[in-house]
Tab-separated table of C-alpha atoms and ligand atoms in Angstrom:
chain	number	residue	atom	x	y	z
A	1	MET	CA	-25.670	-2.655	26.329
A	2	GLN	CA	-24.805	-0.228	23.528
A	3	ALA	CA	-21.613	1.861	23.568
A	4	VAL	CA	-22.053	5.485	24.699
A	5	PHE	CA	-20.485	8.012	22.314
A	6	ASP	CA	-19.464	11.635	23.006
A	7	ASP	CA	-20.357	12.675	19.468
A	8	PRO	CA	-24.110	12.367	18.739
A	9	LEU	CA	-23.432	12.312	14.973
A	10	LEU	CA	-21.844	8.886	15.431
A	11	VAL	CA	-24.975	7.272	16.897
A	12	PRO	CA	-26.742	6.585	13.556
A	13	ILE	CA	-23.396	5.359	12.189
A	14	ARG	CA	-23.053	2.955	15.125
A	15	ASP	CA	-26.500	1.544	14.281
A	16	LYS	CA	-25.502	1.015	10.644
A	17	VAL	CA	-22.158	-0.584	11.531
A	18	GLU	CA	-23.806	-2.927	14.028
A	19	ALA	CA	-26.384	-3.890	11.386
A	20	GLY	CA	-23.645	-4.413	8.760
A	21	GLU	CA	-25.032	-1.633	6.512
A	22	ARG	CA	-22.966	0.399	4.051
A	23	LEU	CA	-21.886	3.902	5.146
A	24	SER	CA	-22.619	6.952	2.980
A	25	PHE	CA	-20.498	9.934	1.906
A	26	ALA	CA	-22.063	11.963	4.753
A	27	ASP	CA	-21.180	9.201	7.224
A	28	GLY	CA	-17.582	9.296	5.998
A	29	MET	CA	-17.486	13.052	6.598
A	30	ALA	CA	-18.839	12.616	10.135
A	31	LEU	CA	-16.180	9.967	10.826
A	32	TYR	CA	-13.377	12.263	9.664
A	33	ARG	CA	-14.772	15.258	11.560
A	34	THR	CA	-15.174	13.592	14.934
A	35	ASN	CA	-12.533	13.743	17.636
A	36	ASP	CA	-14.087	10.810	19.478
A	37	ILE	CA	-11.228	8.498	18.527
A	38	LEU	CA	-12.349	5.830	20.988
A	39	ALA	CA	-15.765	5.639	19.323
A	40	LEU	CA	-14.067	5.338	15.932
A	41	GLY	CA	-11.850	2.611	17.349
A	42	TYR	CA	-14.791	0.751	18.848
A	43	LEU	CA	-16.653	0.748	15.534
A	44	ALA	CA	-13.646	-0.097	13.365
A	45	ASN	CA	-12.573	-2.858	15.721
A	46	LEU	CA	-16.075	-4.333	15.562
A	47	VAL	CA	-15.732	-4.667	11.788
A	48	ARG	CA	-12.114	-5.839	11.984
A	49	GLU	CA	-12.926	-8.594	14.473
A	50	ARG	CA	-16.043	-9.599	12.526
A	51	LEU	CA	-13.778	-10.187	9.508
A	52	HIS	CA	-10.570	-11.505	11.103
A	53	GLY	CA	-11.191	-12.220	14.782
A	54	ASN	CA	-7.931	-11.849	16.690
A	55	LEU	CA	-5.684	-12.732	13.734
A	56	THR	CA	-3.083	-10.229	12.515
A	57	TYR	CA	-1.179	-10.771	9.302
A	58	PHE	CA	2.407	-10.013	8.344
A	59	ASN	CA	4.760	-11.270	5.644
A	60	VAL	CA	8.432	-11.902	5.045
A	61	ASN	CA	9.170	-9.736	2.048
A	62	ARG	CA	11.899	-7.695	0.417
A	63	HIS	CA	11.535	-4.377	-1.370
A	64	ILE	CA	13.469	-3.872	-4.597
A	65	ASN	CA	13.578	-0.399	-6.175
A	66	PRO	CA	15.425	-0.917	-9.489
A	67	THR	CA	15.796	2.816	-10.185
A	68	ASP	CA	15.041	6.166	-8.584
A	69	VAL	CA	15.266	8.028	-11.902
A	70	CYS	CA	11.847	9.522	-12.560
A	71	VAL	CA	10.523	11.909	-15.196
A	72	ALA	CA	7.442	12.821	-13.139
A	73	SER	CA	9.105	15.158	-10.564
A	74	CYS	CA	6.121	14.959	-8.204
A	75	ARG	CA	6.105	17.591	-5.477
A	76	LEU	CA	5.084	14.952	-2.958
A	77	CYS	CA	8.108	12.744	-3.581
A	78	ALA	CA	11.669	12.757	-2.224
A	79	PHE	CA	12.647	9.487	-3.901
A	80	GLY	CA	12.547	10.319	-7.624
A	81	LYS	CA	15.658	11.912	-9.164
A	82	ARG	CA	16.341	13.470	-12.537
A	83	VAL	CA	18.270	11.329	-15.000
A	84	ARG	CA	21.358	13.556	-14.773
A	85	ASP	CA	21.327	13.834	-10.967
A	86	PRO	CA	24.697	12.473	-9.754
A	87	LYS	CA	22.882	10.879	-6.790
A	88	ALA	CA	20.444	8.949	-9.047
A	89	TYR	CA	20.892	5.209	-9.526
A	90	THR	CA	19.660	2.559	-11.940
A	91	MET	CA	20.455	-1.097	-11.369
A	92	SER	CA	21.516	-3.318	-14.214
A	93	LEU	CA	19.435	-6.506	-14.565
A	94	GLU	CA	22.288	-8.505	-13.012
A	95	GLU	CA	22.489	-6.070	-10.092
A	96	ALA	CA	18.749	-6.259	-9.457
A	97	TRP	CA	18.774	-10.079	-9.536
A	98	GLN	CA	21.775	-10.180	-7.228
A	99	ARG	CA	20.312	-7.585	-4.842
A	100	ALA	CA	17.125	-9.633	-4.571
A	101	GLY	CA	19.044	-12.460	-2.916
A	102	GLU	CA	20.955	-10.216	-0.496
A	103	GLY	CA	20.088	-9.041	2.984
A	104	TRP	CA	18.781	-11.129	5.775
A	105	SER	CA	18.895	-14.884	5.545
A	106	GLU	CA	15.171	-15.208	6.368
A	107	ARG	CA	13.495	-16.732	3.323
A	108	VAL	CA	11.239	-14.135	1.744
A	109	THR	CA	7.939	-15.098	0.112
A	110	GLU	CA	7.426	-11.810	-1.768
A	111	PHE	CA	9.449	-9.272	-3.727
A	112	HIS	CA	7.777	-5.840	-3.719
A	113	ILE	CA	9.163	-4.112	-6.820
A	114	VAL	CA	8.551	-0.429	-7.605
A	115	GLY	CA	10.654	2.415	-8.942
A	116	GLY	CA	10.693	5.718	-10.789
A	117	LEU	CA	9.414	6.414	-14.309
A	118	HIS	CA	12.724	5.961	-16.108
A	119	PRO	CA	12.847	7.523	-19.609
A	120	GLU	CA	14.920	4.665	-21.052
A	121	LEU	CA	13.939	1.438	-19.305
A	122	THR	CA	11.577	-0.378	-21.657
A	123	LEU	CA	8.696	-2.793	-21.203
A	124	ASP	CA	11.039	-5.522	-22.477
A	125	TRP	CA	13.564	-4.619	-19.778
A	126	TYR	CA	10.905	-5.028	-17.060
A	127	CYS	CA	9.786	-8.341	-18.598
A	128	GLN	CA	13.404	-9.543	-18.433
A	129	LEU	CA	13.735	-8.292	-14.850
A	130	LEU	CA	10.672	-10.287	-13.777
A	131	SER	CA	11.408	-13.457	-15.743
A	132	GLY	CA	15.001	-13.399	-14.437
A	133	LEU	CA	13.722	-13.143	-10.864
A	134	LYS	CA	11.282	-16.020	-11.463
A	135	GLN	CA	14.075	-18.190	-12.840
A	136	ARG	CA	16.371	-17.486	-9.907
A	137	PHE	CA	13.706	-17.470	-7.149
A	138	PRO	CA	10.884	-19.658	-8.490
A	139	GLY	CA	8.778	-19.831	-5.295
A	140	ILE	CA	8.737	-16.107	-4.612
A	141	HIS	CA	5.660	-14.032	-5.416
A	142	LEU	CA	6.391	-10.966	-7.562
A	143	LYS	CA	4.218	-8.009	-6.474
A	144	ALA	CA	5.435	-5.520	-9.020
A	145	LEU	CA	4.790	-2.097	-10.554
A	146	THR	CA	2.124	0.448	-9.693
A	147	MET	CA	-0.709	1.529	-12.009
A	148	VAL	CA	1.369	4.648	-12.719
A	149	GLU	CA	4.365	2.622	-13.906
A	150	ILE	CA	2.114	0.381	-16.007
A	151	ALA	CA	0.465	3.346	-17.769
A	152	PHE	CA	3.904	4.907	-18.392
A	153	LEU	CA	5.376	1.697	-19.842
A	154	ALA	CA	2.306	1.209	-22.051
A	155	ARG	CA	2.574	4.723	-23.442
A	156	ARG	CA	6.303	4.369	-24.137
A	157	ALA	CA	5.888	0.956	-25.794
A	158	LYS	CA	2.861	2.272	-27.765
A	159	VAL	CA	0.717	-0.665	-26.703
A	160	THR	CA	-2.459	-0.805	-24.614
A	161	VAL	CA	-2.496	-1.070	-20.832
A	162	ARG	CA	-4.080	-4.521	-21.266
A	163	GLU	CA	-1.253	-5.746	-23.475
A	164	THR	CA	1.355	-4.272	-21.131
A	165	LEU	CA	-0.193	-6.087	-18.189
A	166	GLU	CA	-0.473	-9.332	-20.176
A	167	ARG	CA	3.178	-9.227	-21.170
A	168	LEU	CA	4.334	-8.510	-17.610
A	169	ARG	CA	2.037	-11.217	-16.227
A	170	ASP	CA	3.438	-13.714	-18.730
A	171	ALA	CA	6.961	-12.702	-17.661
A	172	GLY	CA	6.192	-13.470	-14.003
A	173	MET	CA	4.254	-10.595	-12.411
A	174	ASP	CA	1.887	-12.221	-9.883
A	175	SER	CA	0.123	-9.175	-8.435
A	176	MET	CA	0.534	-5.427	-8.026
A	177	PRO	CA	1.162	-3.037	-5.131
A	178	GLY	CA	-1.223	-0.179	-4.379
A	179	GLY	CA	1.003	2.885	-4.794
A	180	GLY	CA	0.569	5.929	-6.976
A	181	ALA	CA	-3.122	6.445	-6.190
A	182	GLU	CA	-2.221	9.461	-3.993
A	183	ILE	CA	-5.534	11.357	-3.848
A	184	PHE	CA	-7.912	11.211	-6.810
A	185	ASN	CA	-9.209	14.790	-6.530
A	186	GLU	CA	-7.904	16.626	-9.603
A	187	ARG	CA	-7.382	20.020	-7.907
A	188	VAL	CA	-5.000	18.481	-5.365
A	189	ARG	CA	-3.483	15.993	-7.796
A	190	ARG	CA	-2.480	18.842	-10.124
A	191	ILE	CA	-0.397	20.319	-7.304
A	192	ILE	CA	1.157	17.262	-5.688
A	193	CYS	CA	1.789	15.068	-8.744
A	194	ASP	CA	0.850	16.941	-11.921
A	195	HIS	CA	2.726	14.680	-14.369
A	196	LYS	CA	1.201	11.437	-13.134
A	197	ILE	CA	-1.855	9.718	-14.625
A	198	ASP	CA	-5.090	11.185	-13.293
A	199	GLY	CA	-7.433	9.456	-10.869
A	200	ASN	CA	-9.664	8.021	-13.605
A	201	GLU	CA	-6.697	6.476	-15.386
A	202	TRP	CA	-5.467	4.966	-12.121
A	203	ILE	CA	-8.906	3.409	-11.541
A	204	GLU	CA	-9.218	2.166	-15.144
A	205	THR	CA	-5.703	0.632	-15.061
A	206	ALA	CA	-6.640	-1.184	-11.842
A	207	ARG	CA	-9.894	-2.342	-13.453
A	208	THR	CA	-7.978	-3.821	-16.384
A	209	ALA	CA	-5.521	-5.578	-14.048
A	210	HIS	CA	-8.418	-7.069	-12.085
A	211	GLN	CA	-10.154	-8.169	-15.304
A	212	LEU	CA	-6.963	-10.050	-16.226
A	213	GLY	CA	-7.082	-11.867	-12.896
A	214	LEU	CA	-4.283	-9.852	-11.279
A	215	ARG	CA	-5.037	-8.977	-7.657
A	216	THR	CA	-3.811	-5.565	-6.513
A	217	ASN	CA	-3.613	-3.378	-3.446
A	218	CYS	CA	-4.760	0.218	-3.197
A	219	THR	CA	-3.599	3.248	-1.218
A	220	MET	CA	-4.484	6.821	-0.318
A	221	LEU	CA	-1.892	9.492	0.468
A	222	TYR	CA	-3.165	11.866	3.184
A	223	GLY	CA	-1.757	14.715	5.239
A	224	HIS	CA	-0.818	17.135	2.442
A	225	LEU	CA	-3.268	19.498	0.679
A	226	GLU	CA	-6.362	17.313	0.648
A	227	ASN	CA	-9.461	17.930	2.763
A	228	ASP	CA	-11.961	15.531	4.336
A	229	GLU	CA	-14.222	15.591	1.235
A	230	ASP	CA	-11.270	14.521	-0.940
A	231	ARG	CA	-10.485	11.617	1.389
A	232	VAL	CA	-14.064	10.349	1.511
A	233	ASP	CA	-14.389	10.734	-2.267
A	234	HIS	CA	-11.160	8.734	-2.739
A	235	LEU	CA	-12.353	5.902	-0.492
A	236	ILE	CA	-15.739	5.737	-2.195
A	237	ARG	CA	-14.144	5.605	-5.672
A	238	LEU	CA	-12.056	2.625	-4.570
A	239	ARG	CA	-15.135	0.984	-3.009
A	240	THR	CA	-17.129	1.473	-6.221
A	241	LEU	CA	-14.440	-0.210	-8.342
A	242	GLN	CA	-14.225	-3.030	-5.821
A	243	ASP	CA	-17.987	-3.620	-6.152
A	244	ASP	CA	-17.362	-4.243	-9.864
A	245	THR	CA	-14.133	-6.278	-9.786
A	246	HIS	CA	-13.396	-7.616	-6.269
A	247	GLY	CA	-9.732	-7.335	-7.265
A	248	PHE	CA	-8.386	-5.298	-4.340
A	249	VAL	CA	-6.856	-7.320	-1.541
A	250	THR	CA	-5.616	-4.659	0.871
A	251	PHE	CA	-5.983	-0.931	1.424
A	252	ILE	CA	-3.017	0.998	2.843
A	253	PRO	CA	-3.498	4.581	4.064
A	254	LEU	CA	-0.166	6.381	3.551
A	255	ALA	CA	0.803	9.431	5.642
A	256	PHE	CA	2.626	12.130	3.701
A	257	HIS	CA	6.265	12.568	4.837
A	258	PRO	CA	7.340	16.115	3.867
A	259	ASP	CA	11.146	16.089	4.360
A	260	ASN	CA	13.219	16.681	1.191
A	261	THR	CA	10.079	17.205	-0.928
A	262	ALA	CA	8.846	20.390	-2.631
A	263	LEU	CA	6.110	20.440	0.042
A	264	ALA	CA	8.535	20.435	2.979
A	265	HIS	CA	6.648	23.317	4.627
A	266	ILE	CA	3.680	21.021	5.373
A	267	PRO	CA	3.808	19.625	8.901
A	268	SER	CA	3.976	15.847	9.342
A	269	THR	CA	0.802	14.015	10.310
A	270	THR	CA	0.149	13.136	13.948
A	271	GLY	CA	-0.540	9.757	15.534
A	272	PHE	CA	-4.152	10.866	15.979
A	273	THR	CA	-4.604	11.472	12.231
A	274	ASP	CA	-2.837	8.227	11.340
A	275	ILE	CA	-5.079	6.182	13.636
A	276	LYS	CA	-8.176	8.016	12.390
A	277	ASN	CA	-7.338	7.177	8.765
A	278	ILE	CA	-6.999	3.491	9.604
A	279	ALA	CA	-10.349	3.451	11.415
A	280	VAL	CA	-12.262	5.419	8.774
A	281	ALA	CA	-10.854	3.194	6.022
A	282	ARG	CA	-11.982	0.031	7.845
A	283	LEU	CA	-15.471	1.482	8.211
A	284	MET	CA	-15.908	2.892	4.696
A	285	LEU	CA	-14.233	0.096	2.701
A	286	ASP	CA	-16.706	-2.625	3.592
A	287	ASN	CA	-15.754	-4.701	0.525
A	288	ILE	CA	-11.936	-4.658	0.825
A	289	PRO	CA	-10.801	-7.556	3.004
A	290	HIS	CA	-7.657	-6.136	4.617
A	291	ILE	CA	-6.459	-2.806	6.057
A	292	LYS	CA	-2.716	-2.484	6.445
A	293	ALA	CA	-0.949	-0.389	9.083
A	294	TYR	CA	2.337	0.027	7.186
A	295	TRP	CA	4.834	0.147	10.055
A	296	VAL	CA	7.554	2.001	8.080
A	297	MET	CA	5.185	4.874	7.450
A	298	MET	CA	3.434	5.062	10.853
A	299	THR	CA	6.229	3.681	13.109
A	300	PRO	CA	5.976	0.249	14.740
A	301	ARG	CA	4.500	1.846	17.882
A	302	ILE	CA	1.536	3.477	16.125
A	303	ALA	CA	1.092	0.450	13.845
A	304	GLN	CA	0.701	-1.685	16.953
A	305	ILE	CA	-2.058	0.592	18.312
A	306	ALA	CA	-3.704	0.534	14.863
A	307	LEU	CA	-4.277	-3.209	15.321
A	308	ARG	CA	-7.027	-2.227	17.804
A	309	PHE	CA	-8.413	0.518	15.513
A	310	GLY	CA	-9.292	-1.441	12.389
A	311	ALA	CA	-6.002	-2.746	10.937
A	312	ASP	CA	-5.413	-6.479	10.558
A	313	ASP	CA	-1.997	-6.365	8.818
A	314	ILE	CA	1.330	-4.634	9.500
A	315	ASP	CA	3.173	-5.479	6.249
A	316	GLY	CA	6.533	-7.186	6.356
A	317	THR	CA	10.247	-7.467	6.944
A	318	ILE	CA	10.999	-5.193	3.913
A	319	VAL	CA	14.841	-5.367	4.448
A	320	GLU	CA	15.571	-2.180	2.493
A	321	GLU	CA	13.162	0.776	2.200
A	322	ARG	CA	13.901	3.940	0.207
A	323	ILE	CA	10.734	5.910	-0.585
A	324	TYR	CA	9.893	6.856	3.016
A	325	HIS	CA	13.481	7.082	4.189
A	326	ASP	CA	14.336	9.587	1.441
A	327	ALA	CA	11.393	11.622	2.794
A	328	GLY	CA	12.678	11.647	6.367
A	329	ALA	CA	11.298	8.449	7.930
A	330	THR	CA	13.225	7.605	11.084
A	331	THR	CA	11.987	4.024	11.353
A	332	ASN	CA	14.250	1.028	10.665
A	333	GLN	CA	14.924	-0.022	7.053
A	334	GLY	CA	13.472	-3.411	7.895
A	335	LEU	CA	12.290	-5.563	10.795
A	336	ARG	CA	13.065	-9.197	11.420
A	337	ARG	CA	10.376	-11.830	11.420
A	338	GLY	CA	10.763	-12.298	15.209
A	339	GLU	CA	10.309	-8.561	15.793
A	340	LEU	CA	7.057	-8.530	13.819
A	341	LEU	CA	5.785	-11.544	15.789
A	342	GLU	CA	6.622	-9.783	19.043
A	343	LEU	CA	4.981	-6.514	17.983
A	344	ILE	CA	1.747	-8.309	17.166
A	345	ARG	CA	1.752	-10.539	20.253
A	346	ARG	CA	2.361	-7.561	22.525
A	347	ALA	CA	-0.824	-5.976	21.168
A	348	GLY	CA	-2.674	-9.091	22.316
A	349	ARG	CA	-3.217	-10.257	18.749
A	350	GLU	CA	-2.429	-13.621	17.170
A	351	PRO	CA	0.225	-13.333	14.419
A	352	VAL	CA	-0.193	-15.190	11.159
A	353	GLU	CA	2.587	-15.194	8.579
A	354	ARG	CA	0.845	-14.855	5.216
A	355	ASP	CA	1.889	-14.901	1.592
A	356	THR	CA	0.901	-11.962	-0.636
A	357	LEU	CA	-2.619	-13.362	-1.130
A	358	TYR	CA	-3.116	-14.032	2.600
A	359	ARG	CA	-2.621	-17.782	2.555
A	360	PRO	CA	-0.923	-18.880	5.796
A	361	VAL	CA	2.766	-19.742	5.494
A	362	GLU	CA	4.157	-22.574	7.575
A	363	ARG	CA	7.877	-22.626	8.345
A	364	THR	CA	10.351	-25.191	9.500
A	365	GLU	CA	13.946	-24.225	10.290
A	366	THR	CA	14.976	-23.939	6.635
A	367	THR	CA	11.927	-24.216	4.390
A	368	PHE	CA	8.489	-22.741	4.086
A	369	THR	CA	5.244	-23.939	2.512
A	370	VAL	CA	2.265	-21.870	1.506
A	371	LEU	CA	-0.847	-23.681	2.743
A	372	THR	CA	-3.503	-23.686	0.014
B	1	V47	O1	3.212	5.505	-4.479
B	1	V47	C1	5.795	8.834	-2.158
B	1	V47	C2	3.888	7.311	-1.504
B	1	V47	C3	3.948	5.169	-2.219
B	1	V47	C4	5.961	9.992	-0.367
B	1	V47	O2	0.833	-2.341	-1.904
B	1	V47	C5	4.997	9.030	-0.209
B	1	V47	O3	1.464	-3.537	-0.214
B	1	V47	C6	4.617	9.739	1.894
B	1	V47	O4	2.584	2.331	-2.234
B	1	V47	N1	5.538	10.708	1.805
B	1	V47	C7	4.811	3.938	-2.210
B	1	V47	N2	4.320	8.894	0.904
B	1	V47	C8	4.491	3.040	-1.043
B	1	V47	C9	3.352	2.104	-1.360
B	1	V47	C10	3.205	0.866	-0.570
B	1	V47	C11	3.883	0.715	0.625
B	1	V47	C12	3.725	-0.471	1.332
B	1	V47	C13	2.957	-1.501	0.859
B	1	V47	C14	2.290	-1.347	-0.346
B	1	V47	C15	1.464	-2.475	-0.865
B	1	V47	C16	2.398	-0.157	-1.063
B	1	V47	O5	4.404	6.046	-1.235
B	1	V47	C17	3.940	6.012	-3.441
B	1	V47	C18	3.338	7.285	-2.901
B	1	V47	O6	1.961	7.154	-2.828
B	1	V47	N3	4.897	8.343	-1.324
B	1	V47	N4	6.463	9.838	-1.577
B	1	V47	C19	6.236	10.870	0.697
B	1	V47	N5	7.109	11.883	0.608
C-alpha cells in the first residue's frame, strides 16, 4: 500500500523516490514549500534506510581552531575577530600541538581544524602545524582547512590552489571539512560574506581537492537571507560537482545562529526548518553518501529526531566548539562517546563509531583499530 500524502504536489515525487529516480529543481522547490513534514520524513527515511539500513554513524573527534583572527569580517559570523581586537587569539604552534592532546581522555580518531583568515599566518606555518600534529599523533586523521582558507593561503603564498593543496597534503592533511560554502547565490553571498571567495571558486577549489584524491565534506548555511530557490540551486550545484568527482563524503546543512553577528535581527531557525533541510538534502543529494545532523548546531534533541528524517550521522565528541558558541549556541561544548551512543540507541538506531572516511572503529579499553 502506498503512503497517503496531504500535499498532492508530493505524489509524483513519491513515485520518483520509490523508483530511485533523480529529483529536479522543481521537485526541490515543492519539497521546500510543503508543510507535510511527515511525508518528507517518510520519503527521506526511505532513501536513508536504502543506503544505511538502521546504522547511524558518529566519531570521536576534537575541534582545533588555531586562530579566530579573520580579515573577512563576514556579517554571518560571530567567531572571526580583527587582528587588533583584544579578545582575539592566535595559538603558537606549540600551543596548538599541546591543545590537541588536552581534554577528555577518550582517544580521538580525528582532528577537525579550521580557523579565521589570519593576515600573517603563512602556508608554511600551516604545513608545520599539520606535520607537527602528525608527528605527535600519528594515527589521527587530520580533517583540516575549508576551501575558503585554502584559496586565501594560495593567494597569499602566490601559488596555485593545486600547489597549496599538494603542500598541505604532503604535510599531513588527510581530508577537508565542508565549511565556508554558505549559500552560493551571489546576491545573498555579497551581503552575508562579501569578502569570501564566490560560489564558483568554492566549487572549483573542491574540484581540485577531489582531483588530488582528497575527500571533502560540503555544507549549506540556511536561515538567513536566502530563499527556497537559492537553497535548491545550492544543492544542485553540489550534486553536479559530485557527479564529476565523487569526492564529497558528507553533506551538513548548517542553521544560521544570529547572536553576536551583524545579522542579529534575523530570528533563529525553528526545529521544523532544521528537520526540513535534513530531509530535502537527503532527497536531492542522491549521490552524496552521508547526511549529517550536526548536534551542536541543531541540539542533540533535534539531531536525534533527524535520524528518522534522512540523517545517518550526528558528528562527534568535538570537546571544544567555538564557531557556534560565539554565535549563541546553548548546546554543550562537547559530548562524551557514551552520550552519543545513548542518543542514537534511544532513537532506535544502531550506533557505529566511524573514522572520518566511515570505516568502522573497534575499541578495546585503551586502544582502537580502524577496520579496513
Ligand atoms: O564555515 C559561521 C558556519 C561553518 C555561523 O565538515 C555559522 O564535518 C551558523 O563547517 N551561524 C563551520 N553557522 C562549521 C562547519 C562544520 C561543522 C561540523 C562538521 C563539519 C564537517 C563542518 O559554520 C562555517 C560557516 O558556514 N557559520 N558562523 C553562524 N553565526
